[in-house]
Amino acid sequence: MLFLHNISFGFPAGNLLFNTINLTISTHTKSALAGNNGTGKSTLLKIMAKEIEPLEGTVNSQGNIFYVPQMFGNFNHLTVAECLKIDKKLEALRQITNGRADEIYFETLNDDWDIEERCQTALQHWKLEHLDLNQTLESLSGGQKTKVFLAGIRIHQPDIILLDEPTNHLDLEGRNLLYDFIEKTNSTVVIVSHDRALLNRVEAIFELSNQGISIYGGNYDFYAEQKEIENEALQNDIHAKERALKKAKEKERETLERKQKLDARGKGKQEKSGVARIMMNTMRNSAEKNSSKLKSVHAEKISDISGDLRDLRSSVRNADRMKVNFNDPDLHTGKILVSAEKINYTYHTEPLWKENLSLEIRSGDRILIKGSNGSGKTTLIRMLLGDVQPSVGKIFRSDFNAIYIDQEYSLIDKNAAVYDFAQQFNDNALPESEVKTLLSRFLFGKETWDKKCDVLSGGERLRLLLCGLSISHKAPDMIILDEPTNNLDLQNVEILTHSVKDYHGTLVVISHDEVFVREIVVVSEVLLG
């Protein structure tokens, strides 16, 4: 089990990331941490793993813990064996088998005589059987690095497994191996992930927000249903407050109008009856005081309702606020944009694909490019864009406008300020105020307009690109997405999904996220191998 008691964490000279978190995770359960970027999911997972210390509170665990990080930069200089923390045991076993009987070697090995066999079995399971345990991690691809740490689970056989975005760099085969492991393992598992296929294999979701932890007993589909119910209730509350605000303003106007009519009628009667001027002034002052008091009462009521309405509106999901209203591309549906005949690309005299590739892309197509890591998916994209020419075969490209969005969002000029980059899409000469209004709708307030794009997170870069597409009066003829969900949280995946579903141009996608591919309605596939 894992027990978190009054956990608080914050960075120096900053606000608390989260405060007084209390959570109990039962033995043999599979759960996930959800929440928007910046809420501290990865930090809380590191605290559970005892990789970092909280400012306050305690973490107690029953059983040994194995932690798979999201980022591997701190491990690049280490060997695979060092990363897996088996280097000392392997060296001790080697010394013993070579006849060295020093006590220190037996203490280090601790009767773990089958450590080599477990390593081989684990690496083979993750398709890393040719890996040298003495090579450094920096020599491996992102997917291989992830698989090394996942192999460590099989080697160490922990009671508690903590996984931070484990599918980010895995191909479909690797993901399926992980899904199968999660379903079969008897260990306690806690996952931080945006992979909805993976999250559908957990039994509970803990949502981390600035209000603390909310517990949802079920998988991702159940969690999404509950959030939708909550959102519908929120929208009903907003509509009720909007009606109450309108009614309060009408009541204020009607009351003041009635008061003014009564005052005018009373004044007319007083003048006819010859009331003294000094008395008239006194009565007028009294009427003005009453009117002022009446206005104050109504203003306070309206202010209270307006405050409640602001609070409710601030709780609306960002995915419902950020919509890209794509105009239809100018190209007619069915026009041939790319036609490739028996193309291939040569690396070091070796063809990239076993068989030459032929394909055709027409305007309005929605295509998925599939293949394992290293199968040449990105190379094919570069051919479609005209950046790379095939070594053999022919490729025809008509004149069309394409936008290429990769997982690093490298289309964004890192040296540009947020506002200046957004202005690059302003091909319809929108006034500055409208551009800034759209930036605000995509959560870029005025304090961010001068911020350099270089410091933006993956989710922020996605939102800035989508904002730019909203500013432009013309949608691109083709959008190419290369693993676009890899560095996004669930909220930003939802925002991207909603935007792409509404796009009527040509869509070409590389993605191992099966749920994302299904939801954006891809209708054909190109398989590379």
XYZ file of C-alpha atoms in Angstrom:
529
model
C 0.000 0.000 0.000
C 0.904 3.656 -0.391
C -0.095 6.263 2.194
C 0.241 9.997 1.507
C -0.426 12.153 4.558
C -0.704 15.965 4.343
C 1.699 16.199 1.371
C 2.583 19.751 0.307
C 5.093 20.828 -2.316
C 6.237 24.080 -3.874
C 9.302 25.495 -5.572
C 11.572 28.165 -4.029
C 10.130 31.686 -4.323
C 6.940 30.274 -5.798
C 3.431 29.320 -4.810
C 2.569 25.894 -3.492
C 2.099 23.373 -6.291
C -0.287 21.388 -4.100
C -1.174 21.472 -0.434
C -2.195 18.899 2.224
C -2.719 15.987 -0.170
C -4.059 12.866 1.548
C -4.352 9.631 -0.418
C -4.399 5.900 0.265
C -3.616 3.503 -2.588
C -4.549 -0.089 -1.827
C -2.406 -3.134 -2.538
C -2.793 -4.855 -5.928
C -4.803 -1.943 -7.389
C -4.146 -0.174 -10.683
C -4.790 3.555 -10.664
C -3.862 6.724 -12.523
C -3.134 10.346 -11.692
C -5.000 12.755 -13.969
C -5.071 16.545 -14.148
C -4.125 19.464 -16.350
C -0.525 20.399 -17.163
C 1.046 22.255 -14.266
C -0.998 20.677 -11.486
C 1.979 18.577 -10.347
C 1.172 14.993 -11.386
C 4.772 14.036 -12.193
C 6.006 15.786 -9.053
C 3.539 13.894 -6.879
C 4.605 10.633 -8.543
C 8.272 11.436 -7.762
C 7.300 12.069 -4.144
C 5.585 8.662 -4.060
C 8.775 7.146 -5.510
C 10.816 9.028 -2.857
C 12.844 10.614 -5.629
C 12.156 14.035 -4.096
C 11.063 15.152 -0.641
C 7.815 17.060 0.001
C 7.876 20.386 1.835
C 5.540 18.871 4.401
C 3.885 15.540 5.015
C 4.941 11.904 4.884
C 4.865 9.000 2.424
C 4.654 5.459 3.773
C 4.783 2.369 1.573
C 4.528 -1.359 2.088
C 6.835 -3.156 -0.331
C 9.630 -2.175 -2.710
C 9.021 0.512 -5.343
C 10.141 0.712 -8.985
C 9.841 4.065 -10.771
C 9.860 4.609 -14.558
C 10.546 8.322 -15.283
C 9.201 10.354 -18.180
C 12.496 12.114 -18.964
C 15.807 10.264 -19.304
C 18.290 13.142 -19.589
C 19.738 12.516 -16.125
C 20.524 8.907 -17.081
C 22.114 9.391 -20.519
C 25.689 9.154 -19.202
C 24.983 5.858 -17.407
C 25.220 2.372 -18.839
C 22.070 0.296 -19.261
C 23.162 -1.874 -16.310
C 23.693 1.218 -14.136
C 20.276 2.606 -15.062
C 18.707 -0.693 -14.022
C 20.807 -0.730 -10.809
C 22.132 -4.211 -11.563
C 25.719 -3.312 -12.477
C 27.140 -4.105 -9.041
C 25.339 -7.459 -8.832
C 26.480 -8.461 -12.312
C 30.075 -7.529 -11.475
C 29.888 -9.472 -8.189
C 28.539 -12.531 -10.024
C 31.325 -12.262 -12.613
C 33.994 -12.081 -9.911
C 32.537 -15.075 -8.045
C 32.329 -17.223 -11.187
C 35.956 -16.288 -11.914
C 36.967 -17.742 -8.570
C 37.036 -14.610 -6.388
C 35.556 -15.588 -3.013
C 35.682 -12.179 -1.272
C 32.798 -11.734 1.189
C 31.897 -8.361 -0.309
C 30.903 -10.019 -3.596
C 28.564 -12.482 -1.875
C 27.004 -9.642 0.149
C 26.479 -7.595 -3.011
C 24.943 -10.508 -4.932
C 22.723 -11.405 -1.957
C 21.943 -14.885 -3.320
C 20.531 -13.404 -6.531
C 22.145 -16.121 -8.622
C 19.733 -15.897 -11.574
C 20.187 -12.141 -12.131
C 21.750 -12.679 -15.581
C 18.938 -14.975 -16.736
C 16.284 -12.489 -15.541
C 18.040 -9.696 -17.413
C 18.131 -11.691 -20.638
C 14.485 -12.737 -20.294
C 13.355 -9.191 -19.510
C 15.270 -7.598 -22.382
C 14.069 -10.279 -24.783
C 10.470 -9.670 -23.705
C 10.835 -5.992 -24.672
C 12.582 -6.843 -27.974
C 15.973 -5.646 -26.689
C 17.756 -8.987 -26.845
C 20.681 -7.523 -28.828
C 21.244 -4.709 -26.335
C 24.662 -4.463 -24.666
C 24.273 -3.779 -20.938
C 27.504 -1.766 -21.003
C 26.424 0.759 -23.638
C 25.285 4.165 -22.461
C 21.651 5.156 -22.468
C 22.328 8.165 -24.726
C 23.085 5.761 -27.594
C 19.487 4.492 -27.571
C 16.302 5.845 -29.141
C 13.500 7.239 -26.986
C 11.494 4.047 -27.357
C 14.479 1.868 -26.423
C 15.151 3.963 -23.311
C 11.583 3.482 -22.164
C 11.780 -0.259 -22.809
C 15.003 -0.507 -20.758
C 13.220 0.870 -17.708
C 10.152 -1.276 -18.353
C 12.465 -4.300 -18.524
C 13.650 -3.285 -15.046
C 10.187 -4.151 -13.699
C 10.596 -7.748 -14.817
C 14.120 -7.872 -13.378
C 13.350 -6.380 -9.944
C 9.773 -7.710 -9.567
C 8.614 -4.785 -7.377
C 5.515 -4.615 -5.195
C 4.715 -1.055 -6.306
C 5.218 0.267 -9.862
C 5.098 3.993 -10.664
C 4.953 4.910 -14.381
C 5.288 8.464 -15.740
C 4.038 8.727 -19.360
C 5.367 5.240 -20.237
C 3.887 5.103 -23.769
C 5.269 8.443 -24.995
C 7.955 6.902 -27.221
C 6.605 3.377 -27.651
C 5.458 2.030 -30.993
C 2.257 -0.001 -31.254
C 4.014 -3.291 -30.488
C 5.590 -1.807 -27.359
C 2.292 -0.314 -26.231
C 0.512 -3.628 -26.615
C 3.199 -5.325 -24.512
C 2.690 -2.708 -21.802
C -1.115 -2.990 -21.943
C -0.821 -6.756 -21.566
C 1.533 -6.390 -18.600
C -0.775 -3.909 -16.819
C -3.719 -6.265 -17.213
C -1.823 -9.287 -15.864
C 0.411 -7.889 -13.120
C -0.450 -8.388 -9.472
C 1.669 -5.413 -8.373
C 0.246 -2.098 -7.220
C 0.451 0.287 -10.180
C 0.119 4.086 -10.347
C 0.295 5.729 -13.784
C 0.599 9.285 -15.064
C -0.408 9.190 -18.737
C -2.453 10.827 -21.476
C -2.796 7.435 -23.240
C -6.502 6.709 -22.951
C -6.107 3.074 -24.045
C -3.717 2.611 -21.112
C -5.972 4.541 -18.720
C -8.866 2.256 -19.615
C -6.922 -0.548 -17.945
C -6.932 1.062 -14.470
C -9.549 0.709 -11.736
C -9.486 4.243 -10.303
C -8.446 7.721 -11.379
C -7.204 10.351 -8.935
C -7.681 13.831 -10.391
C -5.182 16.388 -9.097
C -6.235 20.043 -9.232
C -5.679 23.213 -7.227
C -8.567 22.072 -5.033
C -6.747 18.847 -4.096
C -7.474 15.224 -5.030
C -10.811 13.974 -6.388
C -11.312 10.210 -6.654
C -13.194 8.533 -9.514
C -13.744 4.792 -9.090
C -13.370 3.452 -12.603
C -11.320 3.576 -15.794
C -10.877 6.504 -18.175
C -14.208 6.007 -19.963
C -16.020 6.141 -16.621
C -13.992 9.194 -15.605
C -14.820 10.952 -18.894
C -18.533 10.190 -18.438
C -18.484 11.617 -14.917
C -16.649 14.737 -16.097
C -19.255 15.172 -18.834
C -22.051 14.906 -16.258
C -20.233 17.448 -14.084
C -19.818 19.739 -17.083
C -23.514 19.514 -17.987
C -24.420 20.367 -14.383
C -21.982 23.292 -14.553
C -23.550 24.562 -17.785
C -27.004 24.317 -16.186
C -25.740 26.316 -13.201
C -24.262 28.938 -15.554
C -27.535 29.262 -17.491
C -29.475 29.557 -14.207
C -27.127 32.309 -12.973
C -27.361 34.097 -16.328
C -31.163 34.052 -16.050
C -30.962 35.240 -12.428
C -28.607 38.073 -13.440
C -30.916 39.153 -16.267
C -33.922 39.046 -13.941
C -32.081 41.038 -11.250
C -31.118 43.743 -13.765
C -34.702 43.923 -15.065
C -36.004 44.135 -11.485
C -33.570 46.954 -10.743
C -34.656 48.876 -13.837
C -38.369 48.341 -13.143
C -38.033 49.348 -9.482
C -36.085 52.504 -10.285
C -38.512 53.466 -13.068
C -41.501 52.973 -10.737
C -39.768 55.007 -8.014
C -39.038 57.823 -10.467
C -42.688 57.901 -11.609
C -43.951 57.971 -8.022
C -41.491 60.736 -7.117
C -42.526 62.800 -10.140
C -46.219 62.313 -9.348
C -45.653 63.264 -5.702
C -43.716 66.351 -6.701
C -46.530 67.477 -9.003
C -49.119 67.111 -6.227
C -46.926 69.023 -3.805
C -46.518 71.916 -6.215
C -50.280 72.092 -6.791
C -51.020 72.058 -3.081
C -48.582 74.946 -2.451
C -46.063 73.142 -0.248
C -43.330 75.507 0.923
C -40.038 75.467 -1.054
C -37.960 74.516 2.004
C -40.237 71.535 2.607
C -39.996 70.613 -1.074
C -36.169 70.540 -0.851
C -36.288 68.362 2.250
C -38.637 65.912 0.573
C -36.490 65.862 -2.578
C -33.363 65.071 -0.561
C -35.212 62.278 1.189
C -36.352 60.836 -2.132
C -32.779 60.939 -3.504
C -31.489 59.134 -0.419
C -34.139 56.457 -0.834
C -33.259 56.059 -4.510
C -29.559 55.783 -3.684
C -30.271 53.181 -1.030
C -32.469 51.252 -3.461
C -29.737 51.323 -6.133
C -27.192 50.096 -3.592
C -29.363 47.113 -2.623
C -29.849 46.078 -6.250
C -26.194 46.711 -7.155
C -25.054 44.460 -4.310
C -27.386 41.686 -5.455
C -26.253 42.023 -9.080
C -22.604 42.055 -7.986
C -23.071 38.841 -5.970
C -24.714 37.060 -8.912
C -22.038 38.347 -11.325
C -19.295 37.071 -9.016
C -20.904 33.633 -8.828
C -21.248 33.613 -12.622
C -17.550 34.478 -13.095
C -16.549 31.641 -10.776
C -18.750 29.181 -12.658
C -17.488 30.287 -16.059
C -13.876 29.962 -14.910
C -14.585 26.286 -14.200
C -15.682 25.532 -17.774
C -13.357 23.041 -19.441
C -10.808 24.697 -21.679
C -11.682 22.240 -24.457
C -15.128 23.820 -24.617
C -13.695 27.339 -24.859
C -11.084 26.717 -27.541
C -12.665 25.967 -30.881
C -10.897 26.361 -34.223
C -13.489 27.432 -36.776
C -11.836 26.131 -39.946
C -12.998 27.539 -43.238
C -13.313 24.947 -45.991
C -10.158 24.687 -48.149
C -10.406 26.011 -51.697
C -9.505 22.645 -53.269
C -12.368 20.519 -54.539
C -12.835 17.127 -52.902
C -11.049 14.305 -54.741
C -8.295 16.358 -56.364
C -5.014 14.399 -56.484
C -2.505 16.141 -54.187
C 0.240 13.485 -54.077
C 0.840 10.484 -56.296
C 3.819 8.221 -55.589
C 4.843 5.279 -57.765
C 7.209 2.604 -56.408
C 9.227 5.018 -54.273
C 11.907 4.120 -51.722
C 14.720 5.819 -49.839
C 18.239 4.502 -49.374
C 20.181 4.687 -46.104
C 23.804 3.516 -46.384
C 23.021 1.545 -49.573
C 20.075 -0.201 -47.847
C 16.476 0.546 -48.918
C 14.269 1.916 -46.127
C 11.302 -0.298 -47.040
C 11.374 -3.963 -48.059
C 9.038 -3.218 -50.955
C 8.781 -0.012 -52.950
C 5.792 2.097 -51.983
C 2.958 3.375 -54.167
C 0.222 5.638 -52.831
C -2.205 8.393 -53.760
C -3.543 11.194 -51.574
C -6.631 13.122 -52.661
C -8.185 16.266 -51.248
C -10.437 15.374 -48.317
C -8.640 12.094 -47.470
C -7.981 11.200 -43.808
C -4.987 8.851 -43.746
C -3.028 7.098 -40.985
C 0.625 6.189 -41.623
C 1.497 3.123 -39.554
C 4.759 1.335 -38.807
C 7.115 0.380 -36.011
C 9.844 2.690 -34.673
C 12.436 3.229 -37.408
C 10.151 2.177 -40.271
C 10.520 5.536 -42.056
C 7.213 7.244 -41.249
C 8.757 10.691 -40.823
C 10.889 10.200 -43.958
C 7.710 9.544 -45.940
C 6.175 12.741 -44.547
C 9.229 14.709 -45.681
C 8.770 13.227 -49.165
C 5.106 14.285 -49.189
C 6.198 17.824 -48.289
C 8.946 17.878 -50.939
C 11.774 18.224 -48.401
C 13.269 14.850 -49.399
C 13.337 13.188 -52.801
C 12.966 9.392 -53.150
C 16.059 7.437 -54.119
C 13.976 5.364 -56.550
C 10.531 5.812 -58.066
C 8.517 8.895 -58.941
C 6.453 11.263 -56.822
C 4.055 13.934 -58.078
C 2.923 16.825 -55.873
C 0.291 19.322 -56.953
C 0.233 22.896 -55.646
C -1.310 22.865 -52.173
C -0.863 24.567 -48.813
C 0.211 22.198 -46.003
C 0.950 22.666 -42.322
C 3.172 20.109 -40.567
C 2.697 19.699 -36.814
C 5.222 17.365 -35.183
C 5.468 16.295 -31.549
C 7.955 19.105 -30.786
C 5.778 21.745 -32.513
C 8.918 22.889 -34.330
C 6.799 25.031 -36.680
C 6.810 27.621 -33.902
C 9.583 30.211 -34.029
C 11.133 29.805 -30.569
C 12.704 33.254 -30.694
C 9.417 35.023 -31.445
C 7.139 36.451 -28.771
C 3.714 34.853 -28.377
C 1.824 37.846 -29.820
C 4.282 38.288 -32.722
C 3.975 34.621 -33.682
C 0.172 34.832 -33.625
C 0.361 37.871 -35.921
C 2.147 35.736 -38.539
C -1.218 34.044 -39.154
C -3.097 37.346 -39.460
C -3.572 37.198 -43.234
C -6.945 38.933 -43.023
C -5.650 42.117 -41.310
C -7.637 41.599 -38.118
C -7.263 44.512 -35.691
C -4.871 44.050 -32.784
C -7.751 43.852 -30.312
C -9.280 40.824 -32.087
C -5.948 38.985 -32.225
C -5.478 39.561 -28.499
C -9.045 38.450 -27.796
C -8.350 35.162 -29.598
C -5.080 34.748 -27.700
C -6.988 35.183 -24.447
C -9.558 32.582 -25.532
C -6.682 30.133 -25.987
C -5.450 30.948 -22.461
C -2.751 33.434 -23.448
C -3.450 36.402 -21.181
C -1.751 39.776 -21.628
C 1.045 38.728 -19.242
C 2.124 36.119 -21.842
C 2.010 38.206 -25.036
C 5.674 39.282 -24.758
C 6.861 35.859 -23.554
C 9.287 34.018 -25.847
C 7.847 30.891 -27.468
C 11.016 29.050 -26.419
C 9.724 28.751 -22.822
C 6.288 27.368 -23.748
C 5.321 23.810 -22.818
C 4.120 21.274 -25.389
C 0.489 21.989 -24.532
C 1.031 25.755 -24.773
C 2.686 25.404 -28.189
C -0.250 23.345 -29.408
C -2.718 25.987 -28.200
C -0.683 28.750 -29.863
C -0.730 26.881 -33.192
C -4.469 26.296 -32.935
C -4.939 29.965 -32.065
C -2.953 30.886 -35.190
C -5.185 28.662 -37.321
C -8.201 30.448 -35.806
C -6.726 33.834 -36.714
C -6.053 32.842 -40.338
C -8.987 33.379 -42.704
C -7.991 30.365 -44.799
C -7.600 26.776 -43.589
C -4.591 24.813 -44.917
C -5.322 22.332 -47.695
C -3.496 19.595 -45.763
C -2.659 19.138 -42.082
C 0.058 16.607 -41.226
C 0.251 15.445 -37.609
C 3.381 13.546 -36.521
C 2.773 11.960 -33.079
C 0.970 15.150 -31.980
C -0.321 13.806 -28.646
C 3.020 12.598 -27.257
C 3.705 15.591 -25.006
C 0.123 16.591 -24.207
C -2.027 16.082 -21.146
C -5.594 14.793 -21.456
C -7.071 18.302 -21.625
C -4.875 19.316 -24.570
C -5.445 15.975 -26.342
C -9.169 16.722 -26.082
C -8.663 20.235 -27.468
C -6.659 18.877 -30.421
C -9.209 16.098 -31.047
C -12.138 18.527 -31.162
C -10.258 20.840 -33.532
C -9.163 18.118 -35.977
C -12.632 16.541 -36.084
C -14.040 19.831 -37.413
C -11.404 20.145 -40.161
C -12.647 19.294 -43.679
C -9.341 19.362 -45.544
C -6.825 16.560 -46.109
C -5.479 14.969 -42.942
C -2.350 12.796 -42.716
C -1.543 11.366 -39.281
C 1.281 9.439 -37.653
C 0.114 8.286 -34.234
C 0.248 5.264 -31.961
C -2.636 6.688 -29.915
C -5.430 4.386 -31.062
C -8.171 6.322 -29.253
C -7.069 9.613 -30.849
C -6.951 7.996 -34.305
C -10.441 6.559 -33.844
C -11.934 9.835 -32.586
C -10.597 11.950 -35.470
C -12.187 9.462 -37.908
C -9.235 8.286 -39.982
C -10.612 6.214 -42.867
C -7.545 4.697 -44.598
C -4.066 3.442 -43.681
C -0.578 3.232 -45.169
C 1.491 0.471 -43.529
C 5.291 0.768 -43.671
C 7.709 -2.064 -42.993
